[in-house]
mmCIF file of C-alpha atoms in Angstrom:
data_model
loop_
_atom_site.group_PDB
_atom_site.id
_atom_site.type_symbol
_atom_site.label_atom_id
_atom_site.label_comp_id
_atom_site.label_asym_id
_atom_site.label_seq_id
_atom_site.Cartn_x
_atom_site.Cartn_y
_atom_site.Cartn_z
ATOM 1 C CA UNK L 13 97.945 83.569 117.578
ATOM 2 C CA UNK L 14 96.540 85.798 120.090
ATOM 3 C CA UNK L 15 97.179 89.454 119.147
ATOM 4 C CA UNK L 16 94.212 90.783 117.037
ATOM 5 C CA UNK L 17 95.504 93.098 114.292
ATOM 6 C CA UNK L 18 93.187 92.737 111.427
ATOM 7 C CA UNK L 19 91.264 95.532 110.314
ATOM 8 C CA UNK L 20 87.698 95.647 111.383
ATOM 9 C CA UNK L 21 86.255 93.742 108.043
ATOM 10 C CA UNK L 22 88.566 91.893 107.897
ATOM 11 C CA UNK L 23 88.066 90.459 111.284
ATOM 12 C CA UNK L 24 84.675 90.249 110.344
ATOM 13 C CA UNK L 25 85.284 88.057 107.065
ATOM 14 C CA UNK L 26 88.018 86.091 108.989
ATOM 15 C CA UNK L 27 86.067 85.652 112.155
ATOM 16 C CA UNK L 28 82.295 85.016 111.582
ATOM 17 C CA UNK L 29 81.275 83.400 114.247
ATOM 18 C CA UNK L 30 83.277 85.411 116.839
ATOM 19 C CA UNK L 31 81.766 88.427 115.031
ATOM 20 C CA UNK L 32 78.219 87.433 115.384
ATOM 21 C CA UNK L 33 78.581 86.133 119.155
ATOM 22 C CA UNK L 34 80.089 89.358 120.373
ATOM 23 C CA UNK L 35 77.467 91.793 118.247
ATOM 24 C CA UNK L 36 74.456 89.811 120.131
ATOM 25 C CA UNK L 37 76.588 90.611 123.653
ATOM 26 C CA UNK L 38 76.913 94.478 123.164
ATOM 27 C CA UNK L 39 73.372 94.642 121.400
ATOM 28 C CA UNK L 40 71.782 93.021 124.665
ATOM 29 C CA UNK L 41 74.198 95.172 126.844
ATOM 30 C CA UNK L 42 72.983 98.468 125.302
ATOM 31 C CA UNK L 43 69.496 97.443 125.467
ATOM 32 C CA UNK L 44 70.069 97.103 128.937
ATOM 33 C CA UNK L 45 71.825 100.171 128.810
ATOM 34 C CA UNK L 46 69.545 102.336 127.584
ATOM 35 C CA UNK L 47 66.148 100.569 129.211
ATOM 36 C CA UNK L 48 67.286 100.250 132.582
ATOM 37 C CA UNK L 49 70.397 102.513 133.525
ATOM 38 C CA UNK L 50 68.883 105.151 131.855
ATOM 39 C CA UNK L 51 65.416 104.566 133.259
ATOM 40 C CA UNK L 52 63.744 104.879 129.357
ATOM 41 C CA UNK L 53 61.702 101.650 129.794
ATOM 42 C CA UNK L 54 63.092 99.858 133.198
ATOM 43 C CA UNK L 55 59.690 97.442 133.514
ATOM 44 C CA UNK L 56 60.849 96.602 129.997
ATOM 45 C CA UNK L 57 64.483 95.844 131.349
ATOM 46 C CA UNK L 58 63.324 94.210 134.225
ATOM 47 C CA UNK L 59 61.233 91.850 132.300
ATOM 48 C CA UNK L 60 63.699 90.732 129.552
ATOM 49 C CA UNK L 61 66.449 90.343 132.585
ATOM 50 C CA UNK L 62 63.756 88.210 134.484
ATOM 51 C CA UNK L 63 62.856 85.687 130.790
ATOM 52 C CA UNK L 64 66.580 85.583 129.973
ATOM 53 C CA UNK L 65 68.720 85.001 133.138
ATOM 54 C CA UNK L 66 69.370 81.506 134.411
ATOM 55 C CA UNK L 67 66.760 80.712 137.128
ATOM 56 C CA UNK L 68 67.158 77.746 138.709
ATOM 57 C CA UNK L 69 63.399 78.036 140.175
ATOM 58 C CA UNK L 70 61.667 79.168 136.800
ATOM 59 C CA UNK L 71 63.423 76.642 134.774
ATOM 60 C CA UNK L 72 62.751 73.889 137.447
ATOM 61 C CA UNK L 73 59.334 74.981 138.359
ATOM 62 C CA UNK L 74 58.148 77.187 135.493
ATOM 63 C CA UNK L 75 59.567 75.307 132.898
ATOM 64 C CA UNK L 76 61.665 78.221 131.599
ATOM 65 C CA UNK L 77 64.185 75.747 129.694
ATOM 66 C CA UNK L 78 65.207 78.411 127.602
ATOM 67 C CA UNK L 79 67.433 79.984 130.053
ATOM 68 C CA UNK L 80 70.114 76.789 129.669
ATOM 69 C CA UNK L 81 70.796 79.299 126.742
ATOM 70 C CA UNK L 82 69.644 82.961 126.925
ATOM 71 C CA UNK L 83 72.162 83.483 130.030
ATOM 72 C CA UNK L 84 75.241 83.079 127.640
ATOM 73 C CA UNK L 85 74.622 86.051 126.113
ATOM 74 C CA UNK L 86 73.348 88.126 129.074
ATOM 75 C CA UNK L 87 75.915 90.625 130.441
ATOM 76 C CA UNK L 88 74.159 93.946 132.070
ATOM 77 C CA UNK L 89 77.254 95.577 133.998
ATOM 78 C CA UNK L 90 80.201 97.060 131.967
ATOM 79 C CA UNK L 91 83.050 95.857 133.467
ATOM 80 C CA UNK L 92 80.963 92.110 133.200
ATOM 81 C CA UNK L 93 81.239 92.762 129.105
ATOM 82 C CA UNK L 94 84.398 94.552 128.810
ATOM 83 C CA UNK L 95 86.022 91.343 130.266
ATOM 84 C CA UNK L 96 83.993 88.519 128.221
ATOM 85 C CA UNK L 97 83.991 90.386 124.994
ATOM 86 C CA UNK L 98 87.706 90.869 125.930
ATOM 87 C CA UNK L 99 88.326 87.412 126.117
ATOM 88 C CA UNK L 100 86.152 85.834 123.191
ATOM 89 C CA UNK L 101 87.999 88.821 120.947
ATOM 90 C CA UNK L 102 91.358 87.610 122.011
ATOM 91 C CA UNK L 103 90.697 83.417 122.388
ATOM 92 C CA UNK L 104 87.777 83.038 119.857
ATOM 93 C CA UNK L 105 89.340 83.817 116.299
ATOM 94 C CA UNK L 106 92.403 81.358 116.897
ATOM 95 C CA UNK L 107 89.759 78.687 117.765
ATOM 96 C CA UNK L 108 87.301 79.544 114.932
ATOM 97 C CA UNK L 109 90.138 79.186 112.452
ATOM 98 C CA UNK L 110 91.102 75.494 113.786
ATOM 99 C CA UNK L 111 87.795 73.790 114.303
ATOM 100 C CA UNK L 112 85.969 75.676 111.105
ATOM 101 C CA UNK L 113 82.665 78.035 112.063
ATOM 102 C CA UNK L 114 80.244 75.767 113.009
ATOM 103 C CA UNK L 115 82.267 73.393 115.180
ATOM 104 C CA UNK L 116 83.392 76.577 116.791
ATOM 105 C CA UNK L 117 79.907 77.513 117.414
ATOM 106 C CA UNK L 118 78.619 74.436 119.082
ATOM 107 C CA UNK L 119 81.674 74.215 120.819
ATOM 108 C CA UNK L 120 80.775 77.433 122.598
ATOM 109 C CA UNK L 121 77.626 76.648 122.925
ATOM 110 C CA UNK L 122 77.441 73.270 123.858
ATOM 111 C CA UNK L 123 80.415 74.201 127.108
ATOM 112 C CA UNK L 124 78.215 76.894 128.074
ATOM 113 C CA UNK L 125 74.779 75.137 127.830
ATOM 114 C CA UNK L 126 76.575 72.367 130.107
ATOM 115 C CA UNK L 127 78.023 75.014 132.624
ATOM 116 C CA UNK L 128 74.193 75.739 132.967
ATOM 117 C CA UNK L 129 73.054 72.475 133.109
ATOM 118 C CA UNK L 130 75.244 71.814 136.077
ATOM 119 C CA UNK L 131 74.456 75.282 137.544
ATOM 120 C CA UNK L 132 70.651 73.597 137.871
ATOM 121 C CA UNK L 133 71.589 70.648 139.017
ATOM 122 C CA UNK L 134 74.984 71.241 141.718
ATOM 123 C CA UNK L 135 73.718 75.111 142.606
ATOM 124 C CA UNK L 136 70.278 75.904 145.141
ATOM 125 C CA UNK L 137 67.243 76.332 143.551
ATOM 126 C CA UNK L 138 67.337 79.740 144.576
ATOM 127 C CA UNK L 139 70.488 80.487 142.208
ATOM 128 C CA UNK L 140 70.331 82.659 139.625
ATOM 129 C CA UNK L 141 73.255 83.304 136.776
ATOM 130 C CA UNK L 142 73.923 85.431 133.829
ATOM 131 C CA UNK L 143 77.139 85.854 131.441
ATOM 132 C CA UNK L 144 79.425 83.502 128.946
ATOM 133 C CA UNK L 145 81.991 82.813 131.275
ATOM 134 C CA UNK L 146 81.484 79.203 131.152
ATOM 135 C CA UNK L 147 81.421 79.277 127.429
ATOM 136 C CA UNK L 148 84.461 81.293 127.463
ATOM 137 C CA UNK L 149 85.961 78.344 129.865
ATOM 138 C CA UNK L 150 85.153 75.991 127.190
ATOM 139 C CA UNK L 151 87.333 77.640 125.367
ATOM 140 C CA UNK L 152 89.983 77.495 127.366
ATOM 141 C CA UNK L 153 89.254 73.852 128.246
ATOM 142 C CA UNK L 154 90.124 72.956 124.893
ATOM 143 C CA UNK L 155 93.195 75.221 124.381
ATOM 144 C CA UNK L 156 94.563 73.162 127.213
ATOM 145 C CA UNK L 157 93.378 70.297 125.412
ATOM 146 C CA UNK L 158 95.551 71.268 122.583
ATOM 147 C CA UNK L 159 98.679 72.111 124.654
ATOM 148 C CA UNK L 160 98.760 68.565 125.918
ATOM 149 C CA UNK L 161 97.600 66.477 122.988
ATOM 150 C CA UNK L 162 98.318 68.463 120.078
ATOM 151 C CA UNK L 163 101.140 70.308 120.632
ATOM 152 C CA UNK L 164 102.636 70.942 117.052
ATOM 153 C CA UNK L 165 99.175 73.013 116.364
ATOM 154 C CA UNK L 166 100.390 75.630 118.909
ATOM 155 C CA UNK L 167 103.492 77.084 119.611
ATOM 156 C CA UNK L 168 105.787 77.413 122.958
ATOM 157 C CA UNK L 169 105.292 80.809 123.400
ATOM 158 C CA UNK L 170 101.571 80.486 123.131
ATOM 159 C CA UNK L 171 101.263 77.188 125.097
ATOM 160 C CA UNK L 172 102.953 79.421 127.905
ATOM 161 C CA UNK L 173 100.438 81.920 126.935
ATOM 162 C CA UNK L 174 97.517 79.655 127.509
ATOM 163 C CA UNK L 175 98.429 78.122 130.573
ATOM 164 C CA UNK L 176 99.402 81.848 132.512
ATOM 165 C CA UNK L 177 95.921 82.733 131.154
ATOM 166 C CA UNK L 178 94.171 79.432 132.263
ATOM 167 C CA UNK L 179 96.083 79.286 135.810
ATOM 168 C CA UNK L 180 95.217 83.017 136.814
ATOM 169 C CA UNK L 181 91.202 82.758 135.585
ATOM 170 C CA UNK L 182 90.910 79.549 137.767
ATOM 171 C CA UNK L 183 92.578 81.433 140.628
ATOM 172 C CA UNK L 184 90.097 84.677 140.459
ATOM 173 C CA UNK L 185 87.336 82.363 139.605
ATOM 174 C CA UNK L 186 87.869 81.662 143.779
ATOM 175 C CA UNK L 187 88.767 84.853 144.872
ATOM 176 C CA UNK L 188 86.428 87.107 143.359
ATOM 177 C CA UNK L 189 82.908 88.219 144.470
ATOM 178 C CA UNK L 190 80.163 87.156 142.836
ATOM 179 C CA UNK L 191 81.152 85.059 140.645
ATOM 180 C CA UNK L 192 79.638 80.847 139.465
ATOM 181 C CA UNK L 193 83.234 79.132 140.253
ATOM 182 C CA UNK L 194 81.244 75.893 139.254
ATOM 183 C CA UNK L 195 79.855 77.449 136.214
ATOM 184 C CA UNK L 196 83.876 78.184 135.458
ATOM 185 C CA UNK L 197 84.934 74.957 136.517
ATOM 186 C CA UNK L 198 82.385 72.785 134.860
ATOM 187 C CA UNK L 199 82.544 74.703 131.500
ATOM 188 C CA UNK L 200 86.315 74.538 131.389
ATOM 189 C CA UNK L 201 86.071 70.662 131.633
ATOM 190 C CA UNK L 202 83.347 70.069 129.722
ATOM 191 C CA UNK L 203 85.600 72.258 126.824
ATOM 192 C CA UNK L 204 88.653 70.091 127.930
ATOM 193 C CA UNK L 205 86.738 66.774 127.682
ATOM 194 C CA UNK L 206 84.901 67.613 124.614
ATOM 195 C CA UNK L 207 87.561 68.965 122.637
ATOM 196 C CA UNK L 208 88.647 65.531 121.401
ATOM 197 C CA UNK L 209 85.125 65.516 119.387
ATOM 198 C CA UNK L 210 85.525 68.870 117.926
ATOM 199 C CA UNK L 211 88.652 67.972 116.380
ATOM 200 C CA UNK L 212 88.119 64.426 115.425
ATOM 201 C CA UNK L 213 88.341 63.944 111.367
ATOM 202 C CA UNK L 214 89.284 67.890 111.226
ATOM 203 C CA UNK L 215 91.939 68.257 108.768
ATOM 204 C CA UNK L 216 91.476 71.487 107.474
#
């Protein structure tokens, strides 16, 4: 369920959605890459970093609504995008196979607009926030949804899977630097609470 084999078109036929989501993170990564590391336009770098990251003050004050969105996709360090691109490559296919492409794509979006939402409403108006981890804790939110409720569409071994995974990025969610532990916790319950709709009258 989790070990990614396929060949790369393959994945790409398979995995649409997953495909699309993770070619918008690298593109915006290397355009970071190239602008600002190395210094070919770094106003320009500055500028898209300042429109797209989550700003509790702009979108409060400025009306920059747009960033409930734009930070999903927003990674500008490497290990920050080796780790979510890790993840979605590993937990998104399984998920985009169950709920069908466009379920699967609201479902990621919708967790991760939420995480935002309560990022702008729980966090100072002087927070700022960038990165899909609560989209990515969505996901995760509604594996454990499936563990507990539907069990016979997962196996043992990958229930155990899910719940090592799940139990460790809650952990490091407290224990690292720098990180939106309520971004993480909010977008893993809004996937856990949500998942019920995502699945209802899916038989496929």
């Amino acid at each position: 369920m989790f070990i990614r084999n396929e060949p790369f078109k393959l994945f790409i036929k398979l995995y649409p959605i997953t495909t699309i989501i993770l070619a918008v993170d690298l593109f915006i990564y290397l355009l970071f890459l190239i602008t600002g590391t190395w210094h070919v336009a770094p106003e320009f770098a500055l500028r898209m970093f300042v429109f797209s990251a989550g700003s509790n003050d702009a979108i409060l004050n400025q009306g920059a609504w747009w960033q409930l969105v734009t930070p999903i996709f927003l990674h500008i360090h490497f290990s920050h995008i080796l780790f979510n691109a890790f993840s979605l490559f590993i937990f998104g296919p399984a998920l985009e196979v169950m709920l069908g492409k466009w379920r699967y794509a609201t479902a990621f979006l919708a967790t991760g607009i939420i995480a935002n939402i309560a990022a702008l409403f729980l966090e100072p108006v002087g927070f700022s926030h960038y990165g899909a981890s609560g989209a990515l804790f969505g996901l995760l939110g509604i594996y454990i949804f499936l563990v507990i409720f539907k069990r016979e569409s997962i196996s043992r071994q990958d229930q155990t899977v899910v719940f090592v995974i799940v139990l460790i990025s809650l952990i490091s969610s407290f224990i690292g630097a720098d990180i939106d532990v309520m971004g993480h916790l909010i977008g893993f319950l809004s996937g856990l609470i949500l998942a019920p709709l995502f699945f209802f009258n899916r038989t496929e």
